[in-house]
GROMACS .gro file of C-alpha atoms in nm:
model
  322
    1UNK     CA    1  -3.785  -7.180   2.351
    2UNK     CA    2  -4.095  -7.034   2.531
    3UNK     CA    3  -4.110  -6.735   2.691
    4UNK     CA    4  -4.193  -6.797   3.082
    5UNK     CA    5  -4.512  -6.650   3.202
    6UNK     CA    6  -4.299  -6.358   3.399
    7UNK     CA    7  -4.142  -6.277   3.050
    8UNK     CA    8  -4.473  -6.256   2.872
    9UNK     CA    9  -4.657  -6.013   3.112
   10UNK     CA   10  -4.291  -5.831   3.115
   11UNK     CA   11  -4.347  -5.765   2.765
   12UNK     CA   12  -4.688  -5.736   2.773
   13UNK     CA   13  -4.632  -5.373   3.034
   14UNK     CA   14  -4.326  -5.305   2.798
   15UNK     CA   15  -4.582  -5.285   2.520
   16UNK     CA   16  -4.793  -5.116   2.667
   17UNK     CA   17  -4.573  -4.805   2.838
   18UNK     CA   18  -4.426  -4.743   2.508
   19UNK     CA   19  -4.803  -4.685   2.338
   20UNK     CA   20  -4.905  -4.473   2.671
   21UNK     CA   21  -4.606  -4.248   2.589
   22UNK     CA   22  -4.651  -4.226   2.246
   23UNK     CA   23  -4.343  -4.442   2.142
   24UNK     CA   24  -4.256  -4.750   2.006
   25UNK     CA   25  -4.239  -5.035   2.262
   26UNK     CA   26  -3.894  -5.120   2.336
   27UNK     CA   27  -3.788  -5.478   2.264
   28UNK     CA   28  -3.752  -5.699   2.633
   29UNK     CA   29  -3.434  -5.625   2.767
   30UNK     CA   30  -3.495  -6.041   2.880
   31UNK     CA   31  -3.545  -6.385   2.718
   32UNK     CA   32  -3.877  -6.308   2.482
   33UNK     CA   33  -3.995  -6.167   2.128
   34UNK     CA   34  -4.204  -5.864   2.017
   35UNK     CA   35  -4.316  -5.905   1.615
   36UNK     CA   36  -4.328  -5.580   1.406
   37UNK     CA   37  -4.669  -5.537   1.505
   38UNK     CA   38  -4.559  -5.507   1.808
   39UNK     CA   39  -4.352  -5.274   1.778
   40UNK     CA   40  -4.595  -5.040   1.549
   41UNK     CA   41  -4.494  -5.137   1.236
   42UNK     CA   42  -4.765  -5.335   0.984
   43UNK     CA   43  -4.653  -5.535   0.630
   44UNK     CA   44  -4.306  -5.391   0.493
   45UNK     CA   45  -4.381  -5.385   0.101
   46UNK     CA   46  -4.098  -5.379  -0.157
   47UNK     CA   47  -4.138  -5.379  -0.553
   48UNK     CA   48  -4.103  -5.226  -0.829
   49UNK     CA   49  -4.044  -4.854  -0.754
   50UNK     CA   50  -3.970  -4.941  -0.390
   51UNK     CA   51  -3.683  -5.122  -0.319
   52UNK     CA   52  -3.594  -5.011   0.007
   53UNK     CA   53  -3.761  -4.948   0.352
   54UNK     CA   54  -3.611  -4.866   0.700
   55UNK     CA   55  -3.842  -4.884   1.009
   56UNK     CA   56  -3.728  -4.737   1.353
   57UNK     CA   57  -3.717  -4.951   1.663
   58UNK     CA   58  -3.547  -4.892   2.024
   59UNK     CA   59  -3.338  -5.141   2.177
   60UNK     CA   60  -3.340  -5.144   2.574
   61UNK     CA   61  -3.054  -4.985   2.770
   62UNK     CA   62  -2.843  -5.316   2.836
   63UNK     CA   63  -2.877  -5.445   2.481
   64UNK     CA   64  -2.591  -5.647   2.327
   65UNK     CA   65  -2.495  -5.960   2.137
   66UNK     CA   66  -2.427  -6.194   2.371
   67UNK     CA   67  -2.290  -6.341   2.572
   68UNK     CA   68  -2.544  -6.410   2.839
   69UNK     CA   69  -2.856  -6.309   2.613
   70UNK     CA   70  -2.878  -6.277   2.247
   71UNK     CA   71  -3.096  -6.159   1.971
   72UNK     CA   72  -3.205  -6.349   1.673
   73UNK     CA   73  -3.404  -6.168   1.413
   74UNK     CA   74  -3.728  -6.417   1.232
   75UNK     CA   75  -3.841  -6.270   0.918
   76UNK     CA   76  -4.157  -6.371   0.779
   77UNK     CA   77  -4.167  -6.385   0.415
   78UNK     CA   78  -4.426  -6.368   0.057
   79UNK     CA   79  -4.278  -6.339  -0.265
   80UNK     CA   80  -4.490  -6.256  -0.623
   81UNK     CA   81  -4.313  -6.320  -0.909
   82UNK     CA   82  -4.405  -6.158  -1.275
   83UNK     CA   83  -4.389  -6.499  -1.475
   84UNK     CA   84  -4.398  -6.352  -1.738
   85UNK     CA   85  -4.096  -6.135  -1.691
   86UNK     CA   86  -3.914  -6.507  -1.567
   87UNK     CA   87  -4.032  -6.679  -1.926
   88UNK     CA   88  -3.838  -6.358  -2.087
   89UNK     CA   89  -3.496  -6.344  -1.855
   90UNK     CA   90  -3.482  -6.665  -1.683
   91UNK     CA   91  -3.113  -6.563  -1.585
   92UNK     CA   92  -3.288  -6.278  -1.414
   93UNK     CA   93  -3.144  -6.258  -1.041
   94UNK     CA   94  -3.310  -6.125  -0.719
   95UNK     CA   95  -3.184  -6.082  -0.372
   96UNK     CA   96  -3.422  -5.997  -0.049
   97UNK     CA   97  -3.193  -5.903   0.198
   98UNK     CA   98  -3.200  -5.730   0.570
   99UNK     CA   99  -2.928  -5.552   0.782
  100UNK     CA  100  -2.994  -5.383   1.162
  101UNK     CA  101  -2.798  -5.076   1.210
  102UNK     CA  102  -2.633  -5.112   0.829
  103UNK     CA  103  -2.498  -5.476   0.936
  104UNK     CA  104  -2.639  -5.745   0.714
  105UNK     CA  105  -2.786  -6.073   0.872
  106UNK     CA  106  -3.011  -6.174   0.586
  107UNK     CA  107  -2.983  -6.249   0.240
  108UNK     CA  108  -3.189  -6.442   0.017
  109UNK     CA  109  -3.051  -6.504  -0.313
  110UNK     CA  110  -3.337  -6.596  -0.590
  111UNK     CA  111  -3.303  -6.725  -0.916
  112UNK     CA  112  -3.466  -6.919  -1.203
  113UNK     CA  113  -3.277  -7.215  -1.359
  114UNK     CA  114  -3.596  -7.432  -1.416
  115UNK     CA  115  -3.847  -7.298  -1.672
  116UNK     CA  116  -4.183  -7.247  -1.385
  117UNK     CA  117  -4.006  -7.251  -1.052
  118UNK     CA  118  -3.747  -7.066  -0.852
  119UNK     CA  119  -3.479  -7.165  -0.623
  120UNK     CA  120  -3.360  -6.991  -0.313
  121UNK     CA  121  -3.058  -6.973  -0.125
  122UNK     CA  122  -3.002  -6.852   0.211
  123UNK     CA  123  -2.682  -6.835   0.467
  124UNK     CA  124  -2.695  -6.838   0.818
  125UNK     CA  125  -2.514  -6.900   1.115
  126UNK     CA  126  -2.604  -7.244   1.130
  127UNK     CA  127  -2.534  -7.331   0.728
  128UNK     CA  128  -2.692  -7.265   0.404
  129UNK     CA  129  -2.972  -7.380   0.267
  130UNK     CA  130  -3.120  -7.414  -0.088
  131UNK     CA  131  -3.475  -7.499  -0.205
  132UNK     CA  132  -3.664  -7.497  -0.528
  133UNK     CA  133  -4.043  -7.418  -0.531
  134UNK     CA  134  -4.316  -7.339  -0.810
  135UNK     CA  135  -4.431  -6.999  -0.973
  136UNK     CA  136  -4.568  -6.753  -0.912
  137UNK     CA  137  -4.568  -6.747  -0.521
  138UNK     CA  138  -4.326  -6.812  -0.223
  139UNK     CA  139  -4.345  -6.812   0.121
  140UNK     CA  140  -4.010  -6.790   0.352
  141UNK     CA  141  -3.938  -6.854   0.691
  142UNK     CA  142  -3.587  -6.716   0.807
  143UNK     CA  143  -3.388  -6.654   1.069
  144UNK     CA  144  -3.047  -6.523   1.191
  145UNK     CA  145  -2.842  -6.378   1.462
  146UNK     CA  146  -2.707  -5.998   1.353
  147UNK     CA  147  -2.322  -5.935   1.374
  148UNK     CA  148  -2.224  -5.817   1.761
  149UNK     CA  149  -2.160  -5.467   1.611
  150UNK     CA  150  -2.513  -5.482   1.493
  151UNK     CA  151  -2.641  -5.431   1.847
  152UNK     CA  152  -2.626  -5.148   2.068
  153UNK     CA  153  -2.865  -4.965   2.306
  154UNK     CA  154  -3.103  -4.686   2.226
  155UNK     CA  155  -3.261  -4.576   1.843
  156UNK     CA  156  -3.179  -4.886   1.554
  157UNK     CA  157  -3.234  -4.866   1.231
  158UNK     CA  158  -3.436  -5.244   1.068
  159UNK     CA  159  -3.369  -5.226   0.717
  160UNK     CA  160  -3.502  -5.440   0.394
  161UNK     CA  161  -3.381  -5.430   0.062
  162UNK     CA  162  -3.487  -5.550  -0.306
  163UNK     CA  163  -3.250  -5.603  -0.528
  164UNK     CA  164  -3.285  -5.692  -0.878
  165UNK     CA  165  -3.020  -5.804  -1.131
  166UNK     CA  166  -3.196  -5.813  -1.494
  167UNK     CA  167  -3.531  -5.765  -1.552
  168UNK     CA  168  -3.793  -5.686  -1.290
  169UNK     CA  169  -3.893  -6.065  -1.219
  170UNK     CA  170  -3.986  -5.946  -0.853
  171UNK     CA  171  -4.388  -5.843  -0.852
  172UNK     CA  172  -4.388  -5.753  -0.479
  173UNK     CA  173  -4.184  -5.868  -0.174
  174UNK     CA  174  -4.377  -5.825   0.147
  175UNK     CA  175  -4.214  -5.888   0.514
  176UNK     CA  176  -4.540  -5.982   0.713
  177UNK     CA  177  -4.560  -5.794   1.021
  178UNK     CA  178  -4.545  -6.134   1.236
  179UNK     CA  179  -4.162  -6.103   1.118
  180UNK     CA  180  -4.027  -6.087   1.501
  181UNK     CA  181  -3.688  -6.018   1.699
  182UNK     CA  182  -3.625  -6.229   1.972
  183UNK     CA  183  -3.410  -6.208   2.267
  184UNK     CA  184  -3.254  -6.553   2.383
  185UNK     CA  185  -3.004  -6.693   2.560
  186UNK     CA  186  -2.911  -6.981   2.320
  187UNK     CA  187  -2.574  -6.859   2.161
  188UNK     CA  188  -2.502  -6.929   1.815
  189UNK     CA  189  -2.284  -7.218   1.722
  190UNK     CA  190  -1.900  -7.139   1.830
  191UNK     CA  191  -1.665  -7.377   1.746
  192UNK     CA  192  -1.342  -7.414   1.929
  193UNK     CA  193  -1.015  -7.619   1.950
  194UNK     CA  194  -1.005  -7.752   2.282
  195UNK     CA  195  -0.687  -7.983   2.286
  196UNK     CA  196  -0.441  -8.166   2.075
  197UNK     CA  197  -0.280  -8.455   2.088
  198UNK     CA  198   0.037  -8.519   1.982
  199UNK     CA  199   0.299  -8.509   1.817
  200UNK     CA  200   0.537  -8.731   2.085
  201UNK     CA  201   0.825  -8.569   2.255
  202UNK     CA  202   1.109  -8.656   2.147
  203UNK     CA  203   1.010  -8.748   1.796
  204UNK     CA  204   1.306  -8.959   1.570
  205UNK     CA  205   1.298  -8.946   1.184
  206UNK     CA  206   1.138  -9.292   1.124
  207UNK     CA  207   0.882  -9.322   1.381
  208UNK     CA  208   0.507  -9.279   1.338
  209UNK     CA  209   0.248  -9.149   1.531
  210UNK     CA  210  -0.153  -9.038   1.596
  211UNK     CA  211  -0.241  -8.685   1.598
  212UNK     CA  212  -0.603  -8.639   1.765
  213UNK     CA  213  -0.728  -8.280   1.782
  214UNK     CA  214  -1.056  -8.208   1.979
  215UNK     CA  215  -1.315  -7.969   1.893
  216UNK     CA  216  -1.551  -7.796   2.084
  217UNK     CA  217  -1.871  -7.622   1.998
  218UNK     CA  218  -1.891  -7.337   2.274
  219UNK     CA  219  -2.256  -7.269   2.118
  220UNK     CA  220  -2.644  -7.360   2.209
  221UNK     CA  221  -2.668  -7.464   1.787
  222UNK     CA  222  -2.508  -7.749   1.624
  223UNK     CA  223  -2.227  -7.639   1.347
  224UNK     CA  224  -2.299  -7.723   1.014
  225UNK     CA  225  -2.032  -7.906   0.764
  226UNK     CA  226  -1.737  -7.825   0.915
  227UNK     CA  227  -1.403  -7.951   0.745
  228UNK     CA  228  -1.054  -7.966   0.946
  229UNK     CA  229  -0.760  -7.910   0.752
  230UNK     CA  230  -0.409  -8.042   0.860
  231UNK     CA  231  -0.109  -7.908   0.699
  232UNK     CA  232   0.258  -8.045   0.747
  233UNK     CA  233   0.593  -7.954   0.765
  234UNK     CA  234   0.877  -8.084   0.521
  235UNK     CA  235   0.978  -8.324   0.795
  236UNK     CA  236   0.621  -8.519   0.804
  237UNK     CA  237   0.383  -8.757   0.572
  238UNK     CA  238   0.064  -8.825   0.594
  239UNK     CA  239   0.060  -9.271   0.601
  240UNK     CA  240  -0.092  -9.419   0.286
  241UNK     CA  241  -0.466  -9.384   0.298
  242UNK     CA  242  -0.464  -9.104   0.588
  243UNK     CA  243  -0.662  -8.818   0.406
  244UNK     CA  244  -0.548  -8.419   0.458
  245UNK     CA  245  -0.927  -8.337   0.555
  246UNK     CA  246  -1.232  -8.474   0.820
  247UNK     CA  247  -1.528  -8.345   0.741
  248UNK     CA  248  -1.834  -8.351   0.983
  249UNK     CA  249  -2.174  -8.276   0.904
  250UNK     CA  250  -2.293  -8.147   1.250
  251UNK     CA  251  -2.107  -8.051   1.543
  252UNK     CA  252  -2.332  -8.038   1.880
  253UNK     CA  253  -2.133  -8.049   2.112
  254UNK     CA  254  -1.747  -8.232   2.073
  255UNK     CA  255  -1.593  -8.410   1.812
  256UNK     CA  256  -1.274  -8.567   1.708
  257UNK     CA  257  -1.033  -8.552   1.425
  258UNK     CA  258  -0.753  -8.791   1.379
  259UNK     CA  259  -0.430  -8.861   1.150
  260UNK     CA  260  -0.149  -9.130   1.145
  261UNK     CA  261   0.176  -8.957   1.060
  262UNK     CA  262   0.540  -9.077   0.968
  263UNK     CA  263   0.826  -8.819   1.042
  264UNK     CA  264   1.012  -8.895   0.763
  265UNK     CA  265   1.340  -8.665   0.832
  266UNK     CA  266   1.509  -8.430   1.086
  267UNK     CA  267   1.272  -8.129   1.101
  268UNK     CA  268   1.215  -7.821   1.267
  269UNK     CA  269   0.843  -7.642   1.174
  270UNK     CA  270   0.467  -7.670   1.279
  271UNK     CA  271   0.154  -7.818   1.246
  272UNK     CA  272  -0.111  -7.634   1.098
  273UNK     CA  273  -0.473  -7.715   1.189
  274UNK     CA  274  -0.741  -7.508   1.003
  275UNK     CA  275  -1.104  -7.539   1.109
  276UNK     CA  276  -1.357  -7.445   0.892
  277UNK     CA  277  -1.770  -7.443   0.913
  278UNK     CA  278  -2.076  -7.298   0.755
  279UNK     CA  279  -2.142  -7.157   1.080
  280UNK     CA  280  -2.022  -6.802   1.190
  281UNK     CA  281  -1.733  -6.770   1.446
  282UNK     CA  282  -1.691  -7.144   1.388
  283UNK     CA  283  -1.303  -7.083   1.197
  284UNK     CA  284  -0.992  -7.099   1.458
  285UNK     CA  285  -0.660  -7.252   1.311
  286UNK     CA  286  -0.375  -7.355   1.563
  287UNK     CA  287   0.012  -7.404   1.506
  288UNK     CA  288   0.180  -7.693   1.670
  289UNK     CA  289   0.600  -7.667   1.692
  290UNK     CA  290   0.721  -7.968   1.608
  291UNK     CA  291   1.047  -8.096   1.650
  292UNK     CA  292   1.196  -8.427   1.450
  293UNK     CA  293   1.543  -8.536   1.555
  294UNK     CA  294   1.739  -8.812   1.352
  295UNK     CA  295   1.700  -9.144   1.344
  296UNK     CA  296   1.878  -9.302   1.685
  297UNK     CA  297   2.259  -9.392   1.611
  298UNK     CA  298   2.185  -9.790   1.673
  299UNK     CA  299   1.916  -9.761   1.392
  300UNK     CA  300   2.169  -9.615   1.158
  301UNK     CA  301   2.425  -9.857   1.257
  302UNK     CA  302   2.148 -10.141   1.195
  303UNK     CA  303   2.071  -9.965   0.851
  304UNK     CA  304   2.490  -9.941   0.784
  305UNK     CA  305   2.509 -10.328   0.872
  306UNK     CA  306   2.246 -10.420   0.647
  307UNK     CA  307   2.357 -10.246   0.356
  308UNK     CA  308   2.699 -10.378   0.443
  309UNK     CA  309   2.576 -10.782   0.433
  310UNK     CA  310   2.364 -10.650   0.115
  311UNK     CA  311   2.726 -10.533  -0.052
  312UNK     CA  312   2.887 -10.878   0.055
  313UNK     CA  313   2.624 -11.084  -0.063
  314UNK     CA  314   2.638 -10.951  -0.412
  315UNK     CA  315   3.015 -10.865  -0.444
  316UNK     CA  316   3.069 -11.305  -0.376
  317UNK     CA  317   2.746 -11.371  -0.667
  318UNK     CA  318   2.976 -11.150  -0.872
  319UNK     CA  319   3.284 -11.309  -0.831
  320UNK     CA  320   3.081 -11.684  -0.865
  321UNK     CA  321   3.025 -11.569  -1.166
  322UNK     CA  322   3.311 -11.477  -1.284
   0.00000   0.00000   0.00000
């Protein structure tokens, strides 16, 4: 989302009152973005030798994660690789990785398992995400929210790390000073269970019914692959073809999971509905009592007769028979 024209020249005099006083600018205590630059820092370089770097910043006065405004941090990424070290320990690994205040929000994971190329990995609120690109060079764009802890008002402490697991296959990491932090009010994704549906009151050993549980993304992202689990009691069965997990690839706003169930005996327990996603904050679970009485006495009576006439019928074979 664009900054409005107010927000721009808000930043712009933010800027420039922190260089008249000699400090860093502060980042916009409204919706907008200041890059590193910005903020008076230039390329952060990591290598060999240097495998950490921690730049100061100052976050404005009313700064916090969420839930009316939140910040998202946009690193800017190029990656040399030594090819030569990769020929000699392909099963070399290497991990970029960046944390505000000592909590992480960033962490590439690179490794080698085609001779020429590297893959990445990277996790963030809205999923993960894998790629594969040739030697020697690669260029990242990422992006995350920090953890709420992460953000508090006053002196903060950006930090980068290098980390190497084999030989030194890592020539030189470089965050670009266009990397940016950027205050917005889209939340990340938030999944919630907003209502259930079922079981029946008054639920008899024998009968069947749907269970429909609702889910809500209280977010401004989609969720990413989320899976909802349902686990039963002693007293219930999934019907034949019903499957114990719904997967959904994205989540925007609502969606809908759904079971037919057969209480199969008198039963006193709960329902347990597990929600799980690739995006953060996206996990609640729920227990539902449940109550199963037995069977109604005229259905038992009915099931008595029948097995009565059944007895009959096979005691008069038997004695035509004899």
């Amino acid at each position: 989302m664009e900054p409005s024209i107010a927000g721009l020249v808000l930043l712009l005099l933010v800027a420039l009152a922190g260089t008249a006083q000699g400090q860093a600018p502060l980042l916009p205590p409204d919706e907008g973005s200041l890059t590193l630059r910005d903020l008076g820092h230039g390329d952060v370089v990591l290598g060999p030798g240097v495998e950490n770097r921690t730049l100061e910043i100052q976050l404005p006065g009313n700064a916090s994660q969420g839930p009316g405004l939140w910040y998202r941090i946009h690193l800017n990424l190029e990656i040399r690789f030594n090819e030569s070290m990769v020929r000699e320990a392909p099963r070399s690994l290497a991990y970029i990785s960046g944390s505000l205040n000592g909590w992480a929000y960033a962490s590439a994971k690179l490794d080698f398992p085609l001779p020429g190329s590297v893959r990445w990995d990277f996790v963030n609120v809205t999923g993960t995400y894998r790629e594969t690109a040739p030697l020697p060079r690669l260029t990242l764009d990422l992006s995350n929210y920090p953890p709420i802890p992460a953000v508090q008002p006053g002196a903060a402490r950006l930090e980068f790390r290098l980390e190497t697991l084999g030989a030194p296959v890592v020539e030189e990491a470089r965050i670009l000073a266009t990397s940016r932090i950027e205050t917005t009010p889209i939340a990340p994704p938030r999944l919630r269970i907003s209502r259930v549906e079922g079981p029946p009151a008054g639920l008899r050993a024998g009968e069947e019914f749907t269970l429909r549980v609702h889910l809500r993304n209280l977010g401004g992202l989609p969720a990413r692959n989320t899976r909802v689990d349902l686990r039963l009691p002693d007293g219930l069965r999934f019907l034949s073809g019903a499957q114990e997990t719904q997967r959904f690839d994205l989540v925007e706003r609502e969606a809908q999971a759904e079971w037919r169930l057969r209480a199969i005996e008198a039963d006193q327990g709960a329902l347990q509905v597990l929600v799980r996603s690739e995006s953060s904050d996206s996990s609640p679970t729920l227990e539902v009592p449940i109550s199963i009485r037995p069977p109604d006495v005229p259905l038992l009576l009915g099931v008595a007769l029948a097995a009565a006439i059944l007895l009959l019928v096979l005691l008069r074979r038997l004695r035509g028979r004899g």
